mmCIF file of N, CA and C in Angstrom:
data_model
loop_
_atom_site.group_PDB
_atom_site.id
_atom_site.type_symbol
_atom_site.label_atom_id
_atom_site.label_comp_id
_atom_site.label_asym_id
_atom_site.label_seq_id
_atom_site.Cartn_x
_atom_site.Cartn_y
_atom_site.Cartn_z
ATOM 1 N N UNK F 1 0.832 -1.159 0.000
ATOM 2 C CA UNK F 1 0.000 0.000 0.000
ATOM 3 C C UNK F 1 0.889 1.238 0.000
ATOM 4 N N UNK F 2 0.313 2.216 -0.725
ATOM 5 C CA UNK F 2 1.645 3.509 -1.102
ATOM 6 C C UNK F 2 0.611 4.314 -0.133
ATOM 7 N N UNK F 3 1.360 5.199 0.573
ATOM 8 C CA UNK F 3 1.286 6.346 1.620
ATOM 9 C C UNK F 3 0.931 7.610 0.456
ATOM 10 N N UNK F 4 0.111 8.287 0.885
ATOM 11 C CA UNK F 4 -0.767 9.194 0.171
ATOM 12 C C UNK F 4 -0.198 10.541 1.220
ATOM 13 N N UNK F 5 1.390 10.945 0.932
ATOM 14 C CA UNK F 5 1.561 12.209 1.392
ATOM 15 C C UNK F 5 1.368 13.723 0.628
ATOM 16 N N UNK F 6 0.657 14.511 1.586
ATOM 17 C CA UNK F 6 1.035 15.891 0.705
ATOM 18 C C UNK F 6 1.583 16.340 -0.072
ATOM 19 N N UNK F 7 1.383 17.508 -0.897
ATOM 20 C CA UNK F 7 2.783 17.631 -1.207
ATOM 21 C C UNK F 7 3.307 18.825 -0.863
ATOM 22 N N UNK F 8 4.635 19.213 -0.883
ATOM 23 C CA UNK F 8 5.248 19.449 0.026
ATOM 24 C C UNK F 8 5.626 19.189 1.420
ATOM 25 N N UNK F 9 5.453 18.239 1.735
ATOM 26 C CA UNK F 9 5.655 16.947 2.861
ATOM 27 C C UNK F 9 6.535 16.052 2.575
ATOM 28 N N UNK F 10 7.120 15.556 3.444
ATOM 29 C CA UNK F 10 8.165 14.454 3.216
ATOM 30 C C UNK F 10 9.757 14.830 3.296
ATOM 31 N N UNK F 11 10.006 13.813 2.649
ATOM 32 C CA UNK F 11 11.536 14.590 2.052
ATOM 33 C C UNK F 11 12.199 14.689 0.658
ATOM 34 N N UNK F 12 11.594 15.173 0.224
ATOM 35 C CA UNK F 12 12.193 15.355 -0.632
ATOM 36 C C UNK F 12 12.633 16.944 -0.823
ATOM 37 N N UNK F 13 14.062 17.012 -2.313
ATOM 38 C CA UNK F 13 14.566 17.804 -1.979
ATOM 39 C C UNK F 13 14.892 19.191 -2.187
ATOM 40 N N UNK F 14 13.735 19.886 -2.847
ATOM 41 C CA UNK F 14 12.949 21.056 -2.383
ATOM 42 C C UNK F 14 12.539 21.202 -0.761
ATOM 43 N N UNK F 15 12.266 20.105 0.125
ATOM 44 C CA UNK F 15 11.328 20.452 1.540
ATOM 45 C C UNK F 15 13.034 20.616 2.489
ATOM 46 N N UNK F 16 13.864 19.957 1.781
ATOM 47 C CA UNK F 16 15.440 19.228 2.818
ATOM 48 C C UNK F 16 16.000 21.438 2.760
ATOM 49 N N UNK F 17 15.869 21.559 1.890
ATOM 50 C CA UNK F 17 16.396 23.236 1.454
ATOM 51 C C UNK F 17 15.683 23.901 1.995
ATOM 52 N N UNK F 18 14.125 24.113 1.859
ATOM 53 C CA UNK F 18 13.743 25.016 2.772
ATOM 54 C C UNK F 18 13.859 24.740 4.176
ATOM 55 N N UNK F 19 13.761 23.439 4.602
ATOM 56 C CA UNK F 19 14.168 22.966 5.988
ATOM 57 C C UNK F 19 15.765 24.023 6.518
ATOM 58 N N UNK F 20 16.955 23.663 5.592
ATOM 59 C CA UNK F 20 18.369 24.479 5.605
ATOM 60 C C UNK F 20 18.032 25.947 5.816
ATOM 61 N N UNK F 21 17.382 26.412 4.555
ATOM 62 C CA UNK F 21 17.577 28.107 4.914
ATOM 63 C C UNK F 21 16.895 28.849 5.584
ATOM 64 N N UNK F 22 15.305 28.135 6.483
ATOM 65 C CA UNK F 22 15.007 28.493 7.461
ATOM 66 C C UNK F 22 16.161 27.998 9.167
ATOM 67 N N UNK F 23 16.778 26.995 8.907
ATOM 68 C CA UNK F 23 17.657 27.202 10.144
ATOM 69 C C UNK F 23 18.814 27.737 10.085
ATOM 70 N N UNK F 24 18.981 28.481 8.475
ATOM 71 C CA UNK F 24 20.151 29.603 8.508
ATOM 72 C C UNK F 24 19.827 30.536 8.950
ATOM 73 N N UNK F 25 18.601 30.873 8.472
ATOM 74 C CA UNK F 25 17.980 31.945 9.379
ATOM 75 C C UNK F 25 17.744 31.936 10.259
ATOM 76 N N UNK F 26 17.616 30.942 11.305
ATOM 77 C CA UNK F 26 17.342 30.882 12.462
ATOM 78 C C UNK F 26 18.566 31.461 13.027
ATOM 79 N N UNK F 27 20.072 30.794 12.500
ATOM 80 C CA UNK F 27 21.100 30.926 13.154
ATOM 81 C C UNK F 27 21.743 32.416 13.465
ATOM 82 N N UNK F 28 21.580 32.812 11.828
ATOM 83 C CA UNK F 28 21.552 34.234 11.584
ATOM 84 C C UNK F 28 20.998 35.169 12.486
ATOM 85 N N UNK F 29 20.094 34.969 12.703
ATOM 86 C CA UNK F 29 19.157 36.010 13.834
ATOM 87 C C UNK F 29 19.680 35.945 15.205
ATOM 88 N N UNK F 30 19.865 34.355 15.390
ATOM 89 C CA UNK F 30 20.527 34.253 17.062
ATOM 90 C C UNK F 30 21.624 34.977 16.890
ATOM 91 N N UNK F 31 22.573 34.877 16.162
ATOM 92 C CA UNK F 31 23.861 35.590 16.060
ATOM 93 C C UNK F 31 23.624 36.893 16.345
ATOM 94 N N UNK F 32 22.863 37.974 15.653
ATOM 95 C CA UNK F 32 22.558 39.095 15.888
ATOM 96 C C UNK F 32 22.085 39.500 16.972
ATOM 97 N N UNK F 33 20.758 38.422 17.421
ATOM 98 C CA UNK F 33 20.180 38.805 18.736
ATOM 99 C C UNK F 33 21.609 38.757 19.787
ATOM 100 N N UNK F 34 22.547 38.100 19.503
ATOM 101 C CA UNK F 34 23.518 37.599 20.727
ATOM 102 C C UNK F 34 24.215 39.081 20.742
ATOM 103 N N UNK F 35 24.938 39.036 19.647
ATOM 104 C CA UNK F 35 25.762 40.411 19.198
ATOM 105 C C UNK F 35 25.074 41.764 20.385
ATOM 106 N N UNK F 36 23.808 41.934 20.297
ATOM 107 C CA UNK F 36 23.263 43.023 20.531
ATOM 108 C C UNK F 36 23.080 42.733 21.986
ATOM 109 N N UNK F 37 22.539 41.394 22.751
ATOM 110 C CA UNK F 37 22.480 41.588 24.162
ATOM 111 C C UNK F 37 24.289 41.311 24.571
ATOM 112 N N UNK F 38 25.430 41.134 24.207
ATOM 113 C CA UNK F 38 26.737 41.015 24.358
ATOM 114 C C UNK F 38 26.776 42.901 24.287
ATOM 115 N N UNK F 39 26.184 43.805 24.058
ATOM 116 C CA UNK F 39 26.380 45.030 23.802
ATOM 117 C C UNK F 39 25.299 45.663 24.930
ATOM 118 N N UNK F 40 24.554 44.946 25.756
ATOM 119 C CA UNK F 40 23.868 45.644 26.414
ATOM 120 C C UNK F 40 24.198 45.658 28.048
ATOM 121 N N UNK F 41 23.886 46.154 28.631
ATOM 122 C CA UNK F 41 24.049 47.040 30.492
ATOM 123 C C UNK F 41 22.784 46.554 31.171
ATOM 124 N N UNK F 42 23.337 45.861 32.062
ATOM 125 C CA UNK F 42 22.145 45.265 32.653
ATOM 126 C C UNK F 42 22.859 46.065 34.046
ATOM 127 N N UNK F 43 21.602 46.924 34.895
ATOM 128 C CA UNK F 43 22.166 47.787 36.231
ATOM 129 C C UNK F 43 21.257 46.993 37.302
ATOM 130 N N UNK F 44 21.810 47.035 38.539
ATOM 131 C CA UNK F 44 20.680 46.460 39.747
ATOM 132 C C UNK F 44 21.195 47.100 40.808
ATOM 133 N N UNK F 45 20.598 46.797 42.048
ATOM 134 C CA UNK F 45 20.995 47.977 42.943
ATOM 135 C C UNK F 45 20.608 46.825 44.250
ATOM 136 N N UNK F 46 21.107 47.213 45.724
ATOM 137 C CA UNK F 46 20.962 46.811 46.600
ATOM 138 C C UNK F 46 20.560 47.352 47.677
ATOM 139 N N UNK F 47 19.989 47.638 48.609
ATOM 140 C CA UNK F 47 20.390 48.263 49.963
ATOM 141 C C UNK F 47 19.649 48.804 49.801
ATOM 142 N N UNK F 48 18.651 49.473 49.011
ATOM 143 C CA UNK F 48 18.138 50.664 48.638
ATOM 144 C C UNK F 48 18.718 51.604 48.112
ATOM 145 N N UNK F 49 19.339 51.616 46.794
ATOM 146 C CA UNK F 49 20.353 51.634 46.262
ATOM 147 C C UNK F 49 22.565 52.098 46.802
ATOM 148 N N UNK F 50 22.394 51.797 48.034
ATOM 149 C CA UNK F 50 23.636 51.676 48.641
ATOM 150 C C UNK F 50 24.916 51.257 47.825
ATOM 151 N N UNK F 51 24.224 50.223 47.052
ATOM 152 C CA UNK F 51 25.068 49.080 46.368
ATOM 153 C C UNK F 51 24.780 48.702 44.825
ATOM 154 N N UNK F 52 25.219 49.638 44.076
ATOM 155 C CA UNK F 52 24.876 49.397 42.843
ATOM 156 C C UNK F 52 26.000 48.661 41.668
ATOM 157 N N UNK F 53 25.797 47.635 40.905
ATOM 158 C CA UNK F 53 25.983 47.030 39.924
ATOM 159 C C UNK F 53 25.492 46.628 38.634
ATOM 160 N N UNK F 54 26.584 46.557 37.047
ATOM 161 C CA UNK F 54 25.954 47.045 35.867
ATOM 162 C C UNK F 54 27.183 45.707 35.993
ATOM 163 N N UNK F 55 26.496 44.561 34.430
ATOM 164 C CA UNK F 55 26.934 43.848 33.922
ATOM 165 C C UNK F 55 26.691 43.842 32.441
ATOM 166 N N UNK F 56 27.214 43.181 31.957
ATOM 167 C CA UNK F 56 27.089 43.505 30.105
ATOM 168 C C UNK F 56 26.636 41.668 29.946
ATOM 169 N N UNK F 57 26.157 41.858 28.404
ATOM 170 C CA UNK F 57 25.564 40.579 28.308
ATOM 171 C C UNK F 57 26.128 39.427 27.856
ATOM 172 N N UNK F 58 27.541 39.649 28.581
ATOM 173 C CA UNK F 58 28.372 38.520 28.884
ATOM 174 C C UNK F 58 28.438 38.060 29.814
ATOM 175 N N UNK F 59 27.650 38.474 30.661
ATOM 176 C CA UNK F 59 27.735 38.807 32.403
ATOM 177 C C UNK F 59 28.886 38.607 32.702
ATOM 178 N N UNK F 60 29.284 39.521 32.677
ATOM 179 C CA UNK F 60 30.858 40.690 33.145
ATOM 180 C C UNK F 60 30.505 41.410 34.160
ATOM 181 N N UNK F 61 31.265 41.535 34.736
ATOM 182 C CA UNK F 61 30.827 42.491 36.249
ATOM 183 C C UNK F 61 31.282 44.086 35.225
ATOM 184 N N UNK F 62 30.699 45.130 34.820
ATOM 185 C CA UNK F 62 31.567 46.284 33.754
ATOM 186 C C UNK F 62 31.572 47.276 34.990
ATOM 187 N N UNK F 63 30.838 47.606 36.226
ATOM 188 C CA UNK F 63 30.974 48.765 37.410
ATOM 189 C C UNK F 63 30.408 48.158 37.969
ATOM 190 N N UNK F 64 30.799 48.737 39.399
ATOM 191 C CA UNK F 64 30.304 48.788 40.651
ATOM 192 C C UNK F 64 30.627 50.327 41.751
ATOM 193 N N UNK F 65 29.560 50.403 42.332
ATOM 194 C CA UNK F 65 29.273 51.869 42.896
ATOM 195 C C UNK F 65 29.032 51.024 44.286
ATOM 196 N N UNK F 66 29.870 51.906 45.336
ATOM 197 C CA UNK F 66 29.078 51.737 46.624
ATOM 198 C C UNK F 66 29.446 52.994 47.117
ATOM 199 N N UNK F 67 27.481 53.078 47.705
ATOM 200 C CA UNK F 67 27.696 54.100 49.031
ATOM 201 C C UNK F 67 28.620 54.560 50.099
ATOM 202 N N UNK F 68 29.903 55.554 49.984
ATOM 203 C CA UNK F 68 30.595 55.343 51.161
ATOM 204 C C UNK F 68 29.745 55.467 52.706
ATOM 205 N N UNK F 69 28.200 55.955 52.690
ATOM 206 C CA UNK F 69 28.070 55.756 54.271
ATOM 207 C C UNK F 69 27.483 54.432 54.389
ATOM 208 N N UNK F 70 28.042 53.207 53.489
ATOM 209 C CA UNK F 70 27.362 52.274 53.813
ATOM 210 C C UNK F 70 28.218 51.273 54.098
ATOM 211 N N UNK F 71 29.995 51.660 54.016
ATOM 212 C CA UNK F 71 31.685 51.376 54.505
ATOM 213 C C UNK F 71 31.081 51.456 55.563
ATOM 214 N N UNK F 72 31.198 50.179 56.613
ATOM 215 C CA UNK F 72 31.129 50.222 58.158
ATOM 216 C C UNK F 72 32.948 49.285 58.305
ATOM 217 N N UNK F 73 33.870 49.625 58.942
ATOM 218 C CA UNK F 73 34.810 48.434 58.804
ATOM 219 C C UNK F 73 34.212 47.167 59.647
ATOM 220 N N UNK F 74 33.165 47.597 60.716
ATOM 221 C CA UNK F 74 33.154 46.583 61.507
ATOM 222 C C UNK F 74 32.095 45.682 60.889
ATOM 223 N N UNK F 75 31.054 46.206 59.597
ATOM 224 C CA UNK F 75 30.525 44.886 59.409
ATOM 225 C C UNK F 75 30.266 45.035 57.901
ATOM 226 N N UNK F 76 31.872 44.460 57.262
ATOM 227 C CA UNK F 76 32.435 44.250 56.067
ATOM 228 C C UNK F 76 31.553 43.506 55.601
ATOM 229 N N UNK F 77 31.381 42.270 55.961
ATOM 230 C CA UNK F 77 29.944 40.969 55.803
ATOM 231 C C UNK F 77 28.963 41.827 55.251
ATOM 232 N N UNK F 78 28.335 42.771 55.661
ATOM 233 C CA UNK F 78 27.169 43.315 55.038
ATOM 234 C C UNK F 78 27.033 44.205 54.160
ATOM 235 N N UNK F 79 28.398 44.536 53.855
ATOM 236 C CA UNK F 79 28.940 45.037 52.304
ATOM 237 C C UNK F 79 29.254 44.239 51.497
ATOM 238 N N UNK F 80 29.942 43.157 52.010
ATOM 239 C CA UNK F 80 30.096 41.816 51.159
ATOM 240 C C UNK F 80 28.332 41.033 50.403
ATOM 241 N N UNK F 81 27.561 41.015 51.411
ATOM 242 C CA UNK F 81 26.162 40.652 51.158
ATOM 243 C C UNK F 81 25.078 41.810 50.356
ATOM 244 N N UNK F 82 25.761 42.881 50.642
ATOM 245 C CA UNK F 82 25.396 44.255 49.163
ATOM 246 C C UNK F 82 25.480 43.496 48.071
ATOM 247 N N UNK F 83 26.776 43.656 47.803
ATOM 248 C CA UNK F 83 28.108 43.176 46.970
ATOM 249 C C UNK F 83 26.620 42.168 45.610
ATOM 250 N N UNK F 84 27.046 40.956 46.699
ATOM 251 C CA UNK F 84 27.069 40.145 45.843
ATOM 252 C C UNK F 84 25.200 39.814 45.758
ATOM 253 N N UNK F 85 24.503 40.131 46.383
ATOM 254 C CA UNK F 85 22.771 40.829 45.701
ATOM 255 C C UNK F 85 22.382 42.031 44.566
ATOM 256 N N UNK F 86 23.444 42.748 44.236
ATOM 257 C CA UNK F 86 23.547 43.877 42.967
ATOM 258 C C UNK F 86 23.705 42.765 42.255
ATOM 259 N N UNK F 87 25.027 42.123 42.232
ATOM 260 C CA UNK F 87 25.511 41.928 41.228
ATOM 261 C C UNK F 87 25.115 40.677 40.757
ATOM 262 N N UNK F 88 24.156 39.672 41.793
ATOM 263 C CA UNK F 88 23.729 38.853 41.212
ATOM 264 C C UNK F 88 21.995 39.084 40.406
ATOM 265 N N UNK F 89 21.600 40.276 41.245
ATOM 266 C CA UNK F 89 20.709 40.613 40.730
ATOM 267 C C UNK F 89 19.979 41.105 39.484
ATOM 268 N N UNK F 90 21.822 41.572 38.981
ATOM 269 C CA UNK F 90 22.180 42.040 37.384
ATOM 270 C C UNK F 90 22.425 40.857 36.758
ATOM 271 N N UNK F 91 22.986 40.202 36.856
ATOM 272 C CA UNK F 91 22.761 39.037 36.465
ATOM 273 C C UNK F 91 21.686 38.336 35.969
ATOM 274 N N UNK F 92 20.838 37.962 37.326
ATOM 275 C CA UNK F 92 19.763 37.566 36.396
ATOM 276 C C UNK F 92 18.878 38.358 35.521
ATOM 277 N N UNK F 93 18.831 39.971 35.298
ATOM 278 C CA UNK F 93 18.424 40.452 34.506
ATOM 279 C C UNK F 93 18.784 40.209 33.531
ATOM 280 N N UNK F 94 20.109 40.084 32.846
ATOM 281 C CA UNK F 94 20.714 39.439 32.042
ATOM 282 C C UNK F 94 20.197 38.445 31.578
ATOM 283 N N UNK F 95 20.967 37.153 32.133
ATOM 284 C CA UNK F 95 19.778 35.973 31.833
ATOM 285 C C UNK F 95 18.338 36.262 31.235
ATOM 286 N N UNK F 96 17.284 36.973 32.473
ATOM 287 C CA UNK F 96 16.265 36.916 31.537
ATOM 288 C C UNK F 96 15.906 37.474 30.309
ATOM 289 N N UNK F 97 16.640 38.495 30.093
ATOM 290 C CA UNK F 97 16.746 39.210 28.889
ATOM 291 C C UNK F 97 17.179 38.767 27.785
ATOM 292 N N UNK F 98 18.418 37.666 27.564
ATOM 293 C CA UNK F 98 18.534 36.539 26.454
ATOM 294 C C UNK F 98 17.597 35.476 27.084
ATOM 295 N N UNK F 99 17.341 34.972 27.148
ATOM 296 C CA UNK F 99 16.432 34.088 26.978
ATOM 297 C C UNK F 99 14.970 34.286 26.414
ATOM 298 N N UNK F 100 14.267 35.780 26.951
ATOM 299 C CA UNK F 100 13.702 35.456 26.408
ATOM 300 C C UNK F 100 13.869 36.103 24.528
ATOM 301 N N UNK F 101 14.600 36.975 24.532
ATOM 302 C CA UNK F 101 15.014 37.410 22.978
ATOM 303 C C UNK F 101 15.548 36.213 21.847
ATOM 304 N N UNK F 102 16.471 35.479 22.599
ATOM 305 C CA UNK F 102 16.720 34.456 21.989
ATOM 306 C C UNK F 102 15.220 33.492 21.992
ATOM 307 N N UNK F 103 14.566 33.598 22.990
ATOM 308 C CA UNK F 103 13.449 32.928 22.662
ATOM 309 C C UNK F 103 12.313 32.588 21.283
ATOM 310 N N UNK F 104 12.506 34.202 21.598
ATOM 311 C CA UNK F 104 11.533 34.855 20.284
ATOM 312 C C UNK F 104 11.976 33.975 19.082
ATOM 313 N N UNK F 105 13.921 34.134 18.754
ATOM 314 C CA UNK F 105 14.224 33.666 17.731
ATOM 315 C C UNK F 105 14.475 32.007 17.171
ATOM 316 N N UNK F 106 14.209 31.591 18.408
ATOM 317 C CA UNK F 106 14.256 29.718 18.046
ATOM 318 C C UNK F 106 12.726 29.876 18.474
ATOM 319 N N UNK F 107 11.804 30.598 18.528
ATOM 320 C CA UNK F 107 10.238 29.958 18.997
ATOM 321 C C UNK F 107 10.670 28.422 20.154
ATOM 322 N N UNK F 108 11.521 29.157 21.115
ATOM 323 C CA UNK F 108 11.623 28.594 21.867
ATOM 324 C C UNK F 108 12.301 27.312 22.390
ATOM 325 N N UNK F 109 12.837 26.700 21.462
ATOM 326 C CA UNK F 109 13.540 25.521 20.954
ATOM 327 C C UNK F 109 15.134 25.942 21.437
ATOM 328 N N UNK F 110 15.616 24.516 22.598
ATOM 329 C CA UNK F 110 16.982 25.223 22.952
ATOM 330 C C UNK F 110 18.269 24.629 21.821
ATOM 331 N N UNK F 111 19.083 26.081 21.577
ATOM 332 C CA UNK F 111 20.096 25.512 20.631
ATOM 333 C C UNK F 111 21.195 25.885 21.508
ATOM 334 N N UNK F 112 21.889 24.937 21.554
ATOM 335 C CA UNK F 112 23.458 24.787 22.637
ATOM 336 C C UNK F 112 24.213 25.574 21.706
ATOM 337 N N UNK F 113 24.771 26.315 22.321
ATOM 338 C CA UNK F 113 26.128 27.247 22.100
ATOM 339 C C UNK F 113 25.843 28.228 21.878
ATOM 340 N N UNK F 114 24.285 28.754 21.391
ATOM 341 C CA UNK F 114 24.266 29.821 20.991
ATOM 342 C C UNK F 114 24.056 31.018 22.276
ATOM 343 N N UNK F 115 23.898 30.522 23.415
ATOM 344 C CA UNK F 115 23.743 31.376 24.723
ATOM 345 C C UNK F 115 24.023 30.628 25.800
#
């Protein structure tokens, strides 16, 4: 019994090509989308802004600002715990910001390496 496919269905190789230059394009776009969040400033702040940090969308630490009335020597720990709530906080802005842009451009589908 012969299978009664569509046409344009299957594989043959007109469908194998458009299959290719829609995931060139796919790739193409991630590249760009990447390019552009690798170029962007993600800022977050801590303390009420005491403790501020900006990462790029490499997540790079690119500045950090602290409040000098918020230098206590005796409780370094809670400059240390500033510290690292800015900067993780920029962070995940980051994160969510490729993901979901890159999202847009795979309709969601994860491709390794590209982020």
């Amino acid at each position: 019994m012969k299978a009664n496919i569509p046409k344009g269905m299957g594989g043959g190789p007109g469908n194998m090509q458009a299959m290719l230059r829609q995931a060139q394009k796919m790739q193409e776009d991630a590249q760009r989308v990447q390019a552009e969040l690798e170029q962007t400033r993600y800022d977050a702040s801590a303390g009420g802004g005491a403790v501020k940090a900006a990462v790029d969308g490499k997540h790079h630490l690119v500045e950090l600002t602290i409040n000098p009335d918020v230098v206590d020597p005796e409780d370094a720990e809670m400059l240390a715990d500033l510290v690292m709530a800015a900067v993780n906080e920029a962070v995940r802005a980051a994160e969510k910001d490729a993901e979901q842009k890159m999202g847009a451009v795979t309709g969601g589908m994860s491709l390794p390496g590209l982020f």
